[in-house]
Coordinates of C-alpha atoms and ligand atoms in Angstrom, one line a residue:
M2 CA 0.1 0.1 0.0
A3 CA 1.2 3.7 -0.2
P4 CA 2.7 5.2 2.3
A5 CA 0.1 8.1 2.3
S6 CA -2.7 5.6 2.6
F7 CA -1.1 3.8 5.3
Q8 CA -0.3 7.2 7.0
Q9 CA -3.7 8.1 6.7
I10 CA -5.4 4.7 8.3
A11 CA -3.0 5.1 11.0
A12 CA -3.8 8.5 11.7
L13 CA -7.4 7.4 12.1
V14 CA -6.9 4.4 13.8
L15 CA -4.8 6.4 16.6
R16 CA -7.3 9.0 16.5
E17 CA -10.4 6.6 17.1
T18 CA -8.6 4.0 19.4
S19 CA -5.3 5.2 20.5
I20 CA -3.9 2.1 19.0
I21 CA -0.3 2.6 17.5
Y22 CA 0.4 1.2 14.1
E23 CA 4.3 1.7 13.7
P24 CA 5.3 2.2 9.8
R25 CA 7.1 -1.1 9.5
K26 CA 3.2 -2.7 10.0
E27 CA 2.2 -1.9 6.3
Y28 CA 1.9 -5.3 5.6
L29 CA -0.2 -6.1 8.3
V30 CA -2.3 -3.4 7.9
E31 CA -2.6 -4.5 3.9
A32 CA -3.7 -7.9 5.0
R33 CA -6.5 -6.8 7.3
L34 CA -8.1 -4.3 4.8
H35 CA -7.7 -6.4 1.8
P36 CA -10.8 -8.3 2.5
L37 CA -12.8 -5.1 3.1
A38 CA -11.4 -3.3 -0.3
V39 CA -12.8 -6.6 -2.1
Q40 CA -16.2 -6.6 -0.2
A41 CA -16.8 -3.0 -1.3
G42 CA -15.5 -3.4 -4.9
C43 CA -12.3 -1.4 -4.6
S44 CA -9.5 -2.3 -7.2
S45 CA -6.9 -1.7 -4.2
V46 CA -6.3 -1.3 -0.8
D47 CA -5.3 2.3 -1.5
Q48 CA -8.8 3.2 -3.2
Y49 CA -10.5 1.6 0.0
V50 CA -8.5 3.9 2.3
A51 CA -9.8 6.9 0.3
L52 CA -13.3 5.5 0.8
V53 CA -12.7 5.0 4.5
G54 CA -12.2 8.8 4.3
V55 CA -15.8 9.7 3.2
D56 CA -17.5 6.5 4.2
A57 CA -18.5 6.4 8.0
Q58 CA -19.6 2.8 7.7
E59 CA -16.5 1.5 5.9
R60 CA -14.7 3.6 8.9
R61 CA -16.1 1.6 11.2
K62 CA -15.4 -1.6 9.5
A63 CA -11.6 -0.6 9.1
I64 CA -11.3 0.0 12.6
D65 CA -13.0 -3.2 13.8
A66 CA -10.5 -4.9 11.2
L67 CA -7.4 -3.0 12.7
T68 CA -7.9 -3.7 16.2
I69 CA -6.3 -6.9 17.7
N70 CA -8.6 -9.4 18.9
E71 CA -6.5 -12.2 20.1
T72 CA -8.0 -13.8 22.9
S73 CA -8.7 -17.4 24.6
W74 CA -11.0 -19.2 27.3
F75 CA -9.0 -18.8 30.7
R76 CA -6.1 -16.9 29.0
D77 CA -3.0 -17.6 30.8
N78 CA -4.7 -19.4 33.8
A79 CA -3.2 -18.1 36.6
P80 CA -5.2 -15.0 36.9
Y81 CA -8.4 -17.2 36.8
Q82 CA -6.7 -19.4 39.6
A83 CA -5.8 -16.2 41.6
F84 CA -9.5 -15.2 40.9
T85 CA -10.9 -18.1 42.7
E86 CA -8.5 -18.8 45.4
T87 CA -7.9 -15.5 46.6
M88 CA -9.9 -12.6 45.2
L89 CA -13.2 -13.9 45.2
P90 CA -13.2 -15.1 48.7
A91 CA -11.5 -12.0 49.8
L92 CA -14.2 -9.9 47.8
M93 CA -17.1 -12.0 49.2
A94 CA -15.7 -11.5 52.9
G95 CA -16.3 -7.9 52.3
R96 CA -19.8 -8.2 50.9
T97 CA -21.5 -10.5 53.2
E98 CA -24.6 -8.3 53.5
R99 CA -24.9 -6.9 49.7
R100 CA -23.8 -10.4 48.2
H101 CA -23.2 -9.2 44.7
I102 CA -19.8 -9.0 42.6
S103 CA -19.5 -6.8 39.9
I104 CA -16.8 -7.4 37.4
W105 CA -15.3 -5.1 34.2
S106 CA -14.1 -6.6 31.5
A107 CA -12.5 -3.8 29.7
A108 CA -11.1 -4.8 26.1
C109 CA -13.3 -8.0 26.2
S110 CA -12.5 -8.8 22.3
S111 CA -15.1 -11.6 21.5
G112 CA -16.0 -12.3 25.4
Q113 CA -14.0 -15.4 26.2
E114 CA -12.7 -13.5 29.2
A115 CA -16.1 -12.4 30.2
Y116 CA -17.7 -15.8 30.1
S117 CA -14.5 -17.6 31.5
I118 CA -15.1 -15.2 34.7
A119 CA -18.8 -16.0 34.2
M120 CA -18.1 -19.8 34.4
L121 CA -16.3 -19.5 37.5
L122 CA -18.6 -17.3 39.3
D123 CA -21.4 -20.0 38.5
Q124 CA -19.1 -22.7 40.1
H125 CA -18.0 -20.4 43.2
L126 CA -20.5 -18.2 44.3
P127 CA -22.9 -19.8 46.9
A128 CA -26.7 -19.9 46.7
G129 CA -27.9 -16.3 47.3
W130 CA -25.2 -14.6 45.8
T131 CA -25.5 -12.8 42.3
A132 CA -22.7 -11.1 39.9
D133 CA -22.8 -9.2 36.6
I134 CA -20.1 -8.8 34.2
L135 CA -19.6 -5.5 31.8
A136 CA -17.9 -6.2 28.9
T137 CA -16.8 -3.4 26.9
D138 CA -14.5 -2.8 23.7
V139 CA -14.0 -0.2 21.2
S140 CA -14.9 -2.8 18.2
T141 CA -18.9 -3.0 17.9
A142 CA -17.9 -6.1 15.9
M143 CA -16.5 -7.6 18.8
L144 CA -19.6 -6.4 21.2
A145 CA -21.9 -8.1 18.7
R146 CA -20.1 -11.4 19.0
V147 CA -20.0 -11.2 22.8
E148 CA -23.8 -10.7 22.7
A149 CA -24.2 -13.9 20.5
G150 CA -22.1 -16.0 22.6
R151 CA -21.3 -17.9 19.7
Y152 CA -18.0 -19.5 19.0
S153 CA -16.5 -21.8 16.1
Q154 CA -15.0 -25.1 16.9
V155 CA -11.4 -23.8 16.7
E156 CA -12.1 -21.0 19.2
M157 CA -13.8 -23.4 21.4
N158 CA -10.4 -25.7 21.3
R159 CA -8.4 -22.6 23.0
G160 CA -8.2 -23.1 26.4
L161 CA -11.9 -24.6 27.4
P162 CA -12.1 -27.4 29.7
A163 CA -14.1 -30.3 28.1
T164 CA -16.6 -30.0 31.4
S165 CA -17.1 -26.7 30.6
L166 CA -18.2 -27.2 27.3
V167 CA -20.6 -30.0 28.1
K168 CA -21.8 -27.6 31.0
Y169 CA -21.9 -24.2 29.3
F170 CA -22.6 -24.7 26.0
T171 CA -25.1 -25.7 23.4
R172 CA -24.6 -26.4 19.6
A173 CA -25.6 -24.0 17.3
G174 CA -25.2 -25.4 13.8
S175 CA -21.4 -25.8 13.2
E176 CA -20.8 -23.4 16.3
W177 CA -21.4 -23.6 20.1
Q178 CA -23.3 -21.2 22.2
V179 CA -23.2 -19.9 25.6
V180 CA -26.0 -20.9 27.6
P181 CA -28.8 -18.1 28.5
A182 CA -27.9 -18.2 32.0
L183 CA -24.3 -17.1 31.2
R184 CA -25.4 -14.7 28.6
D185 CA -28.0 -12.8 31.1
M186 CA -24.9 -12.5 33.7
V187 CA -22.9 -10.4 30.7
R188 CA -23.8 -7.0 29.4
T189 CA -22.1 -4.8 26.9
R190 CA -21.3 -1.5 26.4
H191 CA -18.9 0.2 23.5
L192 CA -16.4 1.9 25.3
N193 CA -13.0 3.6 24.1
L194 CA -10.6 3.2 27.1
A195 CA -9.1 6.5 26.0
D196 CA -12.3 8.6 26.1
S197 CA -14.3 9.0 29.4
Y198 CA -15.7 6.3 31.7
I199 CA -18.3 8.4 33.1
G200 CA -21.5 6.7 34.0
I201 CA -19.6 3.2 33.9
G202 CA -19.4 2.2 37.9
T203 CA -17.5 1.1 40.2
F204 CA -16.4 -3.0 40.0
D205 CA -14.9 -5.3 42.3
L206 CA -12.7 -6.8 39.7
V207 CA -11.3 -4.9 36.5
L208 CA -10.0 -7.0 33.9
L209 CA -7.7 -4.5 31.6
R210 CA -5.7 -7.4 30.0
N211 CA -3.6 -7.6 27.0
V212 CA -4.8 -4.0 25.6
L213 CA -2.4 -1.5 27.2
I214 CA 0.5 -2.9 24.9
Y215 CA -1.0 -1.3 21.7
F216 CA -1.1 2.2 23.4
D217 CA 2.0 4.6 23.9
Q218 CA 3.1 5.3 27.5
P219 CA 1.4 8.6 28.2
T220 CA -2.0 6.9 27.1
R221 CA -1.5 3.7 29.4
H222 CA -0.6 6.0 32.1
D223 CA -3.7 8.1 31.5
I224 CA -5.7 5.1 31.7
L225 CA -4.4 3.6 34.7
R226 CA -5.0 6.9 36.3
R227 CA -8.5 7.2 35.4
I228 CA -9.9 3.7 35.7
H229 CA -8.5 4.2 39.5
P230 CA -11.9 5.3 40.7
H231 CA -13.8 2.5 38.8
V232 CA -12.2 -0.1 41.2
A233 CA -14.0 -0.4 44.6
G234 CA -11.8 0.5 47.5
D235 CA -10.9 -3.1 48.5
G236 CA -11.2 -4.2 44.6
Y237 CA -8.6 -5.6 42.0
L238 CA -7.4 -4.4 38.8
L239 CA -5.3 -7.0 36.8
L240 CA -3.3 -6.5 34.0
G241 CA -1.9 -8.5 31.1
S242 CA 0.9 -11.1 32.2
S243 CA 3.5 -8.7 30.0
E244 CA 1.8 -5.5 31.3
T245 CA 2.3 -5.7 35.4
T246 CA 5.8 -4.3 35.0
L247 CA 4.9 -1.2 33.3
D248 CA 6.7 1.7 34.7
M249 CA 4.5 3.7 36.7
P250 CA 5.2 7.6 37.6
A251 CA 5.1 8.6 41.1
D252 CA 1.5 9.7 40.9
L253 CA 0.3 6.4 40.0
T254 CA 2.7 4.5 42.5
A255 CA 0.6 6.6 45.2
L256 CA -2.5 5.6 43.6
W257 CA -1.8 1.7 43.2
D258 CA -0.7 -1.1 45.5
R259 CA 0.8 -4.2 43.6
E260 CA 0.0 -7.3 45.4
Q261 CA 1.5 -10.9 44.5
L262 CA -1.3 -13.6 44.1
G263 CA 0.7 -17.0 43.4
R264 CA 2.1 -16.1 40.0
V265 CA -0.2 -13.2 39.1
Q266 CA 0.7 -9.5 40.2
A267 CA -2.7 -7.6 41.1
H268 CA -3.1 -3.9 41.5
R269 CA -5.3 -2.6 44.1
P270 CA -6.5 1.0 45.3
A271 CA -3.6 2.4 47.4
G272 CA -4.6 1.1 51.2
A273 CA -6.9 -1.6 50.2
T274 CA -7.3 -3.2 53.6
N275 CA -8.7 -6.8 53.1
R276 CA -6.2 -9.7 53.1
P277 CA -6.7 -13.0 51.3
V278 CA -9.2 -15.3 52.4
H279 CA -7.9 -18.6 51.2
G280 CA -10.4 -21.8 50.6
L281 CA -13.5 -21.2 49.0
S282 CA -14.8 -24.1 47.8
A283 CA -16.9 -25.1 44.8
T284 CA -20.7 -24.6 45.7
A285 CA -23.7 -25.3 43.3
S286 CA -25.1 -21.9 42.4
P287 CA -28.8 -21.1 41.5
I288 CA -27.1 -20.7 38.0
S289 CA -26.0 -24.5 38.2
A290 CA -29.3 -25.7 39.8
A291 CA -30.9 -24.3 36.9
L292 CA -28.6 -25.8 34.5
T293 CA -28.8 -29.1 35.9
G294 CA -32.6 -28.8 36.3
A295 CA -32.1 -29.5 40.3
Ligands
SAM327 C1 -5.4 -8.7 22.5 S1 -7.4 -8.2 22.7 C2 -7.3 -8.6 24.5 C3 -8.9 -9.1 24.9 C4 -8.7 -9.9 26.4 N1 -8.6 -8.7 27.4 C5 -7.8 -11.1 26.8 O1 -6.7 -10.8 27.3 O2 -7.9 -11.9 26.0 C6 -7.4 -6.5 22.8 C7 -8.7 -5.9 22.6 O3 -8.6 -4.6 23.2 C8 -9.4 -3.8 22.3 N2 -9.1 -2.4 22.2 C9 -8.0 -1.9 21.5 N3 -8.2 -0.5 21.7 C10 -8.9 0.1 22.5 C11 -9.4 0.8 23.1 N4 -9.0 2.2 22.9 N5 -10.6 1.0 24.0 C12 -11.0 -0.1 24.1 N6 -10.7 -1.4 23.6 C13 -9.6 -1.5 22.9 C14 -9.5 -4.4 20.9 O4 -10.6 -4.3 20.1 C15 -9.5 -6.0 21.4 O5 -10.6 -6.7 21.4

């Protein structure tokens, strides 16, 4: 693709999502835009980039195509283990009256992260407790996928235990669909992490995993600053495994404490006082009961 087209599309993606496409990524941009160019009847990617400049719908499609949506079930495992073994027991100990757990999967991609947590909540929350999971992303195409809760066999093969497949999915043609009981736990909202979070609420756990790596350092720091009021005082923020050692300036280190939970480093609002309560056991929740017909 022509350098001018690359610059135009890179500037658009940066403006709309804060994702940085370095000049050496032309091949990637071209590969991702080529199918859209063909679909739109353009003779080249350069012609398609010109169309994107004047057509809002194509602009949306191009931005969706240029977000990196790599994800999998129970990605990296350790954060999910820390969730059931440490975070959830500690959160429950502090919420015995409200009996509700609220989670935000920020940059949720196609929803595997949100639904992985939903499965664990189903397995570990005792009867009488409720939970909700907000799944947000800048890609409207990804949010539509979360809402549908449908996954290909290839996607199912990436990290989902066989027992969970049997328990939480039904066949839908050549795909698999998440059961309604879990879909009801997850709601979606379009949210650009580089924009305002007003009205989003406060969460007991925020998963901000494998997305900061696409931004420059000032944007990463700005997000970590602005997300702070949206994590409960005794709550947790989980970053991706390669994102936990991001250099933080002094004002950010004053906002966040780091807590090592097994192999996982969580961030917590500074001064969070509750400490881990180990040993929460799996119990049959109302969702399990509904699923098994009990
Ligand atoms: C690599 S996926 C990570 C998915 C999931 N969190 C995980 O760890 O498996 C990155 C996601 O971040 C989203 N994203 C990129 N820029 C964003 C932004 N500015 N605001 C919100 N989401 C963004 C992309 O659309 C993509 O779905």
